[in-house]
Coordinates of C-alpha atoms and ligand atoms in Angstrom, one line a residue:
M123 CA -5.5 -7.3 -12.0
L124 CA -2.7 -8.3 -10.6
L125 CA -2.4 -10.2 -7.3
T126 CA 1.8 -10.4 -7.5
P127 CA 4.7 -8.5 -5.3
G128 CA 5.3 -5.9 -8.3
P129 CA 4.7 -5.5 -11.4
L130 CA 1.8 -4.7 -9.9
T131 CA -2.1 -3.3 -11.0
T132 CA -1.7 -0.1 -10.8
S133 CA -4.5 3.1 -11.4
K134 CA -5.8 4.3 -14.8
T135 CA -4.3 7.8 -13.8
V136 CA -1.1 6.4 -13.2
K137 CA -0.5 5.0 -16.7
E138 CA -2.4 7.9 -18.5
N139 CA 0.5 10.0 -16.9
M140 CA 2.2 7.5 -19.6
L141 CA 0.7 8.7 -22.9
A142 CA 3.7 12.0 -23.9
D143 CA 7.0 11.9 -24.5
H144 CA 9.4 14.0 -23.4
G145 CA 13.3 14.8 -23.4
T146 CA 15.4 13.6 -21.4
W147 CA 17.6 17.3 -21.7
D148 CA 14.5 19.0 -20.7
D149 CA 14.1 21.6 -17.6
D150 CA 10.6 20.2 -17.3
Y151 CA 11.6 16.8 -16.6
K152 CA 15.1 17.4 -14.7
E153 CA 12.5 19.2 -12.7
L154 CA 10.1 16.6 -12.1
T155 CA 12.9 14.3 -11.6
E156 CA 14.4 16.6 -8.8
W157 CA 10.6 16.7 -7.2
V158 CA 11.0 12.7 -7.1
R159 CA 13.7 12.7 -5.4
H160 CA 13.2 14.7 -3.1
E161 CA 9.8 13.4 -2.6
L162 CA 11.4 10.2 -2.0
V163 CA 13.6 11.0 0.8
A164 CA 10.6 13.1 2.7
I165 CA 8.2 9.1 3.0
A166 CA 11.1 8.1 4.5
N167 CA 11.4 10.3 7.1
A168 CA 14.3 11.2 7.0
S169 CA 16.0 14.6 6.3
Q170 CA 17.3 16.2 3.0
K171 CA 20.8 16.7 4.2
E172 CA 21.2 13.3 5.7
Y173 CA 19.7 11.7 2.9
T174 CA 19.6 11.5 -0.5
A175 CA 17.3 9.6 -3.4
I176 CA 19.8 8.4 -6.0
L177 CA 17.7 6.4 -10.0
M178 CA 18.8 4.1 -11.7
Q179 CA 17.6 2.5 -14.6
G180 CA 16.3 -1.1 -14.4
S181 CA 14.3 -3.8 -12.7
G182 CA 15.0 -3.2 -9.0
S183 CA 17.8 -5.7 -9.1
F184 CA 19.9 -3.5 -10.4
G185 CA 19.8 -1.2 -7.7
V186 CA 20.5 -3.5 -5.4
E187 CA 23.6 -4.6 -7.3
A188 CA 24.5 -0.6 -8.1
T189 CA 24.7 -0.8 -4.2
L190 CA 26.4 -4.0 -3.4
G191 CA 29.2 -2.9 -6.4
T192 CA 29.4 1.0 -4.6
A193 CA 29.3 0.7 -1.5
I194 CA 31.9 -2.1 -0.5
P195 CA 35.4 -1.1 -1.0
K196 CA 37.9 -3.4 -3.1
Q197 CA 40.5 -4.6 -0.8
N198 CA 40.6 -4.8 3.3
A199 CA 36.3 -5.4 3.6
T200 CA 33.5 -8.1 4.3
L201 CA 30.4 -8.2 3.4
L202 CA 27.5 -10.4 5.8
I203 CA 24.2 -11.3 4.0
A204 CA 21.5 -12.7 6.1
E205 CA 19.3 -14.8 3.8
N206 CA 16.4 -16.4 4.1
G207 CA 14.8 -16.4 0.7
A208 CA 14.9 -16.1 -2.9
Y209 CA 16.6 -12.1 -3.0
G210 CA 18.7 -13.1 0.4
E211 CA 20.6 -15.4 -2.0
R212 CA 20.4 -13.4 -5.1
M213 CA 22.5 -10.5 -3.0
V214 CA 24.9 -13.9 -2.4
Q215 CA 25.2 -14.7 -6.5
M216 CA 25.8 -10.5 -6.8
A217 CA 28.9 -10.7 -4.5
D218 CA 29.7 -13.3 -6.1
Y219 CA 30.0 -12.3 -9.8
L220 CA 31.6 -9.2 -7.9
N221 CA 34.3 -10.5 -6.5
I222 CA 33.0 -9.1 -3.2
A223 CA 34.1 -10.4 -0.2
H224 CA 31.3 -12.1 2.0
V225 CA 29.9 -14.4 4.5
V226 CA 26.1 -15.5 4.7
L227 CA 24.2 -16.2 7.7
K228 CA 21.6 -18.4 6.1
V229 CA 18.1 -19.3 8.0
P230 CA 15.8 -21.7 7.1
E231 CA 13.1 -19.8 4.8
T232 CA 9.9 -19.7 7.2
E233 CA 12.0 -18.2 10.0
P234 CA 12.7 -14.6 10.4
V235 CA 16.2 -13.2 11.0
T236 CA 17.3 -12.2 14.7
R237 CA 19.4 -9.7 16.1
E238 CA 21.0 -12.7 18.2
L239 CA 21.6 -14.5 14.7
V240 CA 23.3 -11.0 13.3
A241 CA 24.9 -11.1 17.0
T242 CA 27.0 -14.2 17.1
A243 CA 27.5 -13.4 13.2
L244 CA 29.3 -11.6 14.0
E245 CA 31.5 -13.0 17.2
A246 CA 32.5 -15.3 14.7
H247 CA 33.7 -13.4 11.8
P248 CA 34.9 -9.5 13.3
E249 CA 36.5 -9.0 9.6
I250 CA 32.9 -8.4 9.3
T251 CA 32.7 -4.0 7.2
H252 CA 29.2 -4.1 5.8
F253 CA 26.1 -6.0 6.1
A254 CA 22.7 -6.3 3.8
V255 CA 19.6 -7.8 4.7
V256 CA 15.7 -7.9 3.0
H257 CA 13.1 -6.7 5.1
C258 CA 10.1 -8.0 3.4
E259 CA 11.2 -11.5 1.7
T260 CA 9.0 -11.7 -1.0
T261 CA 9.7 -15.4 -1.3
T262 CA 7.6 -16.0 1.3
G263 CA 5.7 -12.6 2.6
I264 CA 7.7 -13.0 5.8
L265 CA 9.2 -9.1 7.0
N266 CA 12.9 -9.4 9.2
P267 CA 12.6 -6.9 11.8
I268 CA 15.7 -4.1 10.5
E269 CA 14.3 -1.6 14.0
T270 CA 16.1 -4.1 16.0
I271 CA 18.6 -6.2 13.7
L272 CA 20.8 -3.1 12.7
P273 CA 21.1 -1.2 15.9
E274 CA 23.7 -3.9 16.8
L275 CA 25.4 -3.5 13.6
Q276 CA 26.2 -0.1 13.9
K277 CA 27.5 -0.4 17.5
H278 CA 30.4 -2.0 15.3
N279 CA 29.9 0.5 12.1
I280 CA 28.8 -1.6 9.9
V281 CA 27.4 0.2 6.6
T282 CA 24.3 -2.0 6.5
I283 CA 22.4 -2.2 3.2
V284 CA 18.5 -2.6 3.4
D285 CA 16.8 -4.4 0.6
A286 CA 12.7 -2.6 1.2
M287 CA 12.0 -3.4 -2.4
S288 CA 8.6 -5.3 -1.9
S289 CA 8.0 -3.3 2.1
F290 CA 9.4 0.9 1.0
G291 CA 5.1 2.6 0.7
G292 CA 3.5 -0.2 1.8
V293 CA 5.2 -0.5 5.3
P294 CA 6.1 2.3 7.2
I295 CA 9.9 3.3 7.2
D296 CA 11.8 5.5 9.5
L297 CA 15.3 6.4 8.4
T298 CA 15.8 9.3 11.1
T299 CA 15.1 6.1 13.6
L300 CA 17.2 3.6 11.4
Q301 CA 19.8 5.1 9.9
A302 CA 20.4 2.5 7.3
D303 CA 22.9 3.4 4.7
Y304 CA 21.4 2.9 1.8
L305 CA 18.1 1.8 1.4
I306 CA 17.1 0.6 -1.9
T307 CA 13.7 -0.2 -3.1
S308 CA 11.5 0.0 -6.9
S309 CA 9.1 2.4 -9.1
N310 CA 6.6 -1.0 -9.6
K311 CA 6.0 -2.2 -6.0
C312 CA 4.6 -0.2 -2.9
I313 CA 4.6 3.2 -4.5
Q314 CA 2.3 1.6 -7.6
G315 CA 4.2 2.8 -10.1
V316 CA 5.3 0.6 -13.5
P317 CA 8.3 -0.9 -14.3
G318 CA 11.3 0.6 -15.3
F319 CA 14.2 2.0 -12.2
S320 CA 15.4 1.4 -9.1
I321 CA 15.3 3.7 -6.0
V322 CA 18.0 3.7 -3.7
L323 CA 17.9 5.9 -0.4
A324 CA 21.9 6.3 0.4
K325 CA 23.1 8.5 3.8
R326 CA 25.1 11.2 1.9
A327 CA 28.5 10.7 4.1
T328 CA 28.6 7.1 3.4
L329 CA 28.3 7.6 -0.1
E330 CA 30.3 10.1 -0.1
T331 CA 33.0 8.0 0.7
T332 CA 32.5 5.4 -2.4
Q333 CA 34.1 7.3 -5.7
Y334 CA 35.9 5.1 -7.2
Q335 CA 34.7 2.1 -6.1
A336 CA 32.5 0.4 -8.7
R337 CA 32.6 -2.7 -9.9
S338 CA 30.8 -1.5 -13.0
L339 CA 30.7 1.8 -15.3
S340 CA 26.7 1.3 -15.8
L341 CA 25.9 0.2 -12.2
D342 CA 28.2 3.2 -10.3
L343 CA 25.9 5.0 -7.7
Y344 CA 28.6 7.4 -6.7
E345 CA 28.5 8.4 -10.4
Q346 CA 24.8 8.8 -10.6
Y347 CA 24.1 10.7 -8.0
R348 CA 27.2 13.2 -8.8
T349 CA 25.5 13.7 -11.9
F350 CA 22.0 14.0 -10.5
E351 CA 23.4 16.9 -7.9
D352 CA 25.9 18.6 -10.5
D353 CA 22.9 18.6 -13.2
N354 CA 20.2 19.8 -11.4
G355 CA 17.8 16.5 -11.7
K356 CA 20.3 16.0 -15.1
W357 CA 20.0 11.6 -15.4
R358 CA 23.1 9.5 -16.5
F359 CA 22.5 7.8 -19.5
T360 CA 18.9 7.6 -21.7
S361 CA 16.2 7.2 -18.3
P362 CA 12.5 5.6 -18.5
T363 CA 11.1 9.2 -19.8
H364 CA 7.0 7.6 -19.2
V365 CA 7.7 5.7 -16.0
M366 CA 9.0 8.8 -14.4
Y367 CA 6.1 10.5 -15.3
A368 CA 3.9 7.8 -14.0
F369 CA 5.8 7.3 -10.9
A370 CA 5.8 11.4 -9.7
Q371 CA 2.0 10.7 -10.6
A372 CA 1.9 7.7 -8.1
L373 CA 3.7 9.4 -5.3
R374 CA 0.8 12.2 -6.0
E375 CA -1.8 9.2 -5.4
L376 CA 0.6 8.0 -2.9
A377 CA -0.2 11.8 -0.8
V378 CA -4.0 11.8 -1.7
E379 CA -4.5 8.1 -0.4
G380 CA -3.4 10.0 3.5
G381 CA 0.8 8.7 3.2
I382 CA 2.0 5.5 3.4
T383 CA 0.4 5.1 7.0
V384 CA -2.8 4.8 5.3
R385 CA -1.5 2.4 2.5
F386 CA 0.5 0.0 5.3
R387 CA -3.5 -0.2 6.9
R388 CA -5.2 -1.0 3.5
Y389 CA -2.3 -3.9 3.1
Q390 CA -2.9 -5.3 5.7
T391 CA -6.5 -5.2 5.6
N392 CA -6.1 -7.0 2.5
E393 CA -3.9 -9.2 3.8
Q394 CA -5.9 -10.3 6.6
R395 CA -9.1 -11.0 4.4
I396 CA -7.1 -12.4 1.8
R397 CA -5.5 -14.8 4.2
E398 CA -9.1 -15.1 6.3
G399 CA -11.2 -16.2 3.4
M400 CA -8.7 -18.6 2.4
L401 CA -8.2 -20.3 6.0
D402 CA -11.9 -20.8 6.0
M403 CA -11.9 -22.1 2.3
G404 CA -9.2 -24.9 4.9
Y405 CA -6.2 -23.1 3.3
K406 CA -3.2 -23.0 4.8
V407 CA -1.1 -20.3 5.5
V408 CA 3.2 -21.2 5.0
I409 CA 4.4 -18.9 7.3
E410 CA 3.2 -17.7 11.7
E411 CA 0.5 -14.6 11.4
A412 CA 3.2 -12.7 13.1
V413 CA 6.4 -12.5 11.0
Q414 CA 3.6 -12.4 8.2
S415 CA 3.7 -8.8 6.0
P416 CA 0.8 -7.2 4.6
I417 CA 2.8 -7.7 1.4
I418 CA 2.1 -11.4 0.1
T419 CA 0.7 -14.3 1.7
S420 CA 2.2 -18.1 0.9
F421 CA -0.4 -20.6 0.7
L422 CA 0.3 -24.7 0.4
Y423 CA -1.3 -26.3 -2.2
P424 CA -4.7 -27.6 -0.8
T425 CA -3.6 -31.3 -2.2
D426 CA -0.7 -33.2 -2.9
D427 CA -2.4 -34.1 -6.6
F428 CA -3.1 -30.2 -7.1
D429 CA -2.3 -28.2 -10.4
F430 CA -1.0 -25.0 -10.0
H431 CA -1.3 -24.5 -13.6
D432 CA -4.5 -25.3 -13.9
F433 CA -5.7 -23.0 -10.6
Y434 CA -3.8 -20.6 -12.3
E435 CA -5.7 -20.1 -15.2
Y436 CA -9.1 -21.1 -13.8
L437 CA -8.0 -17.2 -12.4
K438 CA -6.4 -15.7 -15.6
D439 CA -9.9 -16.5 -17.0
R440 CA -11.9 -14.6 -14.7
G441 CA -9.6 -11.3 -14.8
F442 CA -6.8 -12.3 -11.5
I443 CA -3.3 -13.1 -12.0
I444 CA -1.3 -14.6 -9.1
H445 CA 2.3 -15.9 -8.0
P446 CA 3.4 -19.4 -8.4
G447 CA 5.4 -20.3 -5.0
K448 CA 9.0 -19.8 -4.2
V449 CA 9.9 -21.5 -1.0
S450 CA 11.9 -24.0 -1.9
R451 CA 11.3 -27.1 0.0
V452 CA 6.6 -26.6 0.5
N453 CA 5.1 -26.6 -2.4
S454 CA 2.8 -23.1 -2.3
F455 CA 1.8 -20.4 -4.4
R456 CA 1.2 -16.4 -3.7
I457 CA -1.3 -14.1 -3.5
G458 CA -0.2 -10.6 -3.5
N459 CA -1.7 -7.9 -1.4
I460 CA -0.3 -4.8 -2.7
G461 CA -1.1 -2.1 -6.3
A462 CA -4.4 -0.4 -6.4
I463 CA -7.3 -3.5 -5.3
T464 CA -9.7 -2.4 -3.3
K465 CA -12.5 -5.0 -0.8
T466 CA -14.4 -5.7 -3.8
D467 CA -11.9 -7.3 -5.7
I468 CA -11.2 -9.0 -2.7
D469 CA -14.5 -10.4 -2.3
R470 CA -14.6 -11.1 -6.3
L471 CA -11.0 -13.1 -6.0
L472 CA -12.1 -15.2 -2.9
Q473 CA -15.6 -16.6 -4.9
V474 CA -13.1 -17.4 -7.3
V475 CA -10.7 -18.9 -5.5
A476 CA -14.6 -20.5 -3.8
D477 CA -15.5 -21.6 -7.3
Y478 CA -12.5 -23.6 -8.3
T479 CA -12.7 -25.3 -4.7
T480 CA -15.5 -26.6 -4.7
E481 CA -15.9 -27.9 -8.7
E482 CA -12.2 -28.7 -9.8
L483 CA -11.2 -29.3 -6.6
H484 CA -14.3 -31.1 -4.5
P485 CA -16.0 -32.1 -7.6
A486 CA -17.9 -34.4 -5.4
R487 CA -19.4 -32.6 -3.1
A488 CA -20.5 -29.9 -5.5
Ligands
LIG109 C1 11.4 -7.2 -6.5 C2 11.9 -7.5 -5.6 C3 13.4 -6.8 -5.9 C4 13.9 -7.5 -7.3 O1 13.6 -7.9 -8.4 P1 13.7 -7.3 -10.0 O2 13.4 -8.6 -10.2 O3 14.8 -7.3 -10.2 O4 12.7 -6.1 -9.6 C5 14.7 -7.8 -5.2 N1 14.0 -7.6 -4.1 C6 13.1 -8.0 -3.3 C7 13.0 -8.6 -2.0 C8 12.0 -7.7 -4.4 O5 10.4 -8.4 -3.6

C-alpha cells in the first residue's frame, strides 16, 4: 500500500482496465480520449466553451514544462514564480532551462504564499506578465490560498498558471470562479489513476494566443491542443493507451464515490486520523494545522538518532510505503493521505507505527 503523494494506491478495477491493448488510431480510443477531456473540464466546474483539457505524455513535470514553455512569449514577458517548496523551485529551474525571464518570490517552506506577498512583488516588478504558483506544495503538504492570490493578479491582467498537481481531484477547485489561465495536474495523483500523462486545463482564449511560442516541439501545448481538437481526440505522437483506459475508469470511480467534495472529505478524515494518531504517539508535525492540506502530512524525526531507512524498511515489511521528507532545514518524513485507502488501512498503519515506536525507539519501555 502506497502512502505517498503519487503514484498512489489505485483500485483493483483501475488496474484491471490495463489488461487489453489498444490502437491509437482507433475510433473507440479517440472517443474515450474526448470523454476524458470533457469530464476533466466538467469536474473543474468549468464550461466546455471557456476551458479545455489538454493531455500530455509524461509525468506531471512534463505538463508544467509544456505550459511554461508555451504560455510565455519569448519577448516582452516576465514570469513571477512563487516558491515555498521543491515544486516551486522546479518551476524556477524550468524557467532557467527555457530562458524565460523570471522573478522569484521566495517564501519560507513552512509558510504559505499570501496575497500580500504577491502584491508587494508586483509593485516592485511592473514588468511581470505571467504568474506561476503551486496549489498544494507537496514538499510539506501546505496549501497555498490560490482563491485569494489569483484575483490580485487578474486585476493586473496577468496570465496565471497553477500547479495543482497534488490537489486537483482531491480538493474542490472551481475554475469558473478561480479563472486560472492554466491549471496542471497528472494521471497519478488525486484522480487515482496510474502514472503516464499530465493534464493541463487551459482557458481557450489564452491558449489560442500561443501558437509558435513553444520552446520545444514535443512539449508544444498549443500544437497538442490543436491535434486533439482538429482530429476528434487523436493524440499527437504515441500516447499511453493503457494508462488512458485506467484513467477513464478512475474518473468513473470518482463519480461513483460522489465526486470531488466527497473524496475531499475522505482525504480530510484520513489526514486527521493519521495526524492525531501520530501526535498521540508523541510525533510532531512540521506545518501548522491551519495551512495543512489533506494530501500529505510531514512529521519531524522523533529523536536525533532516528533512522528513517530502518523505519521505512520496518513499514515496508508490513505492507506500507511512505515518503522521505523534502523540507530542507528540518529532518522529516511524510505520510500521504490520498489514494484508494480506507480507515481500516490507516488503523493498521498506526498500529505498525506504534509497534515500531515501542520496539525500536523506546525498547526500554517495551
Ligand atoms: C507530483 C508533483 C509534480 C510532478 O512531479 P512528477 O514527478 O513529474 O510527476 C509537480 N508538482 C507537484 C506539486 C507535485 O506534487
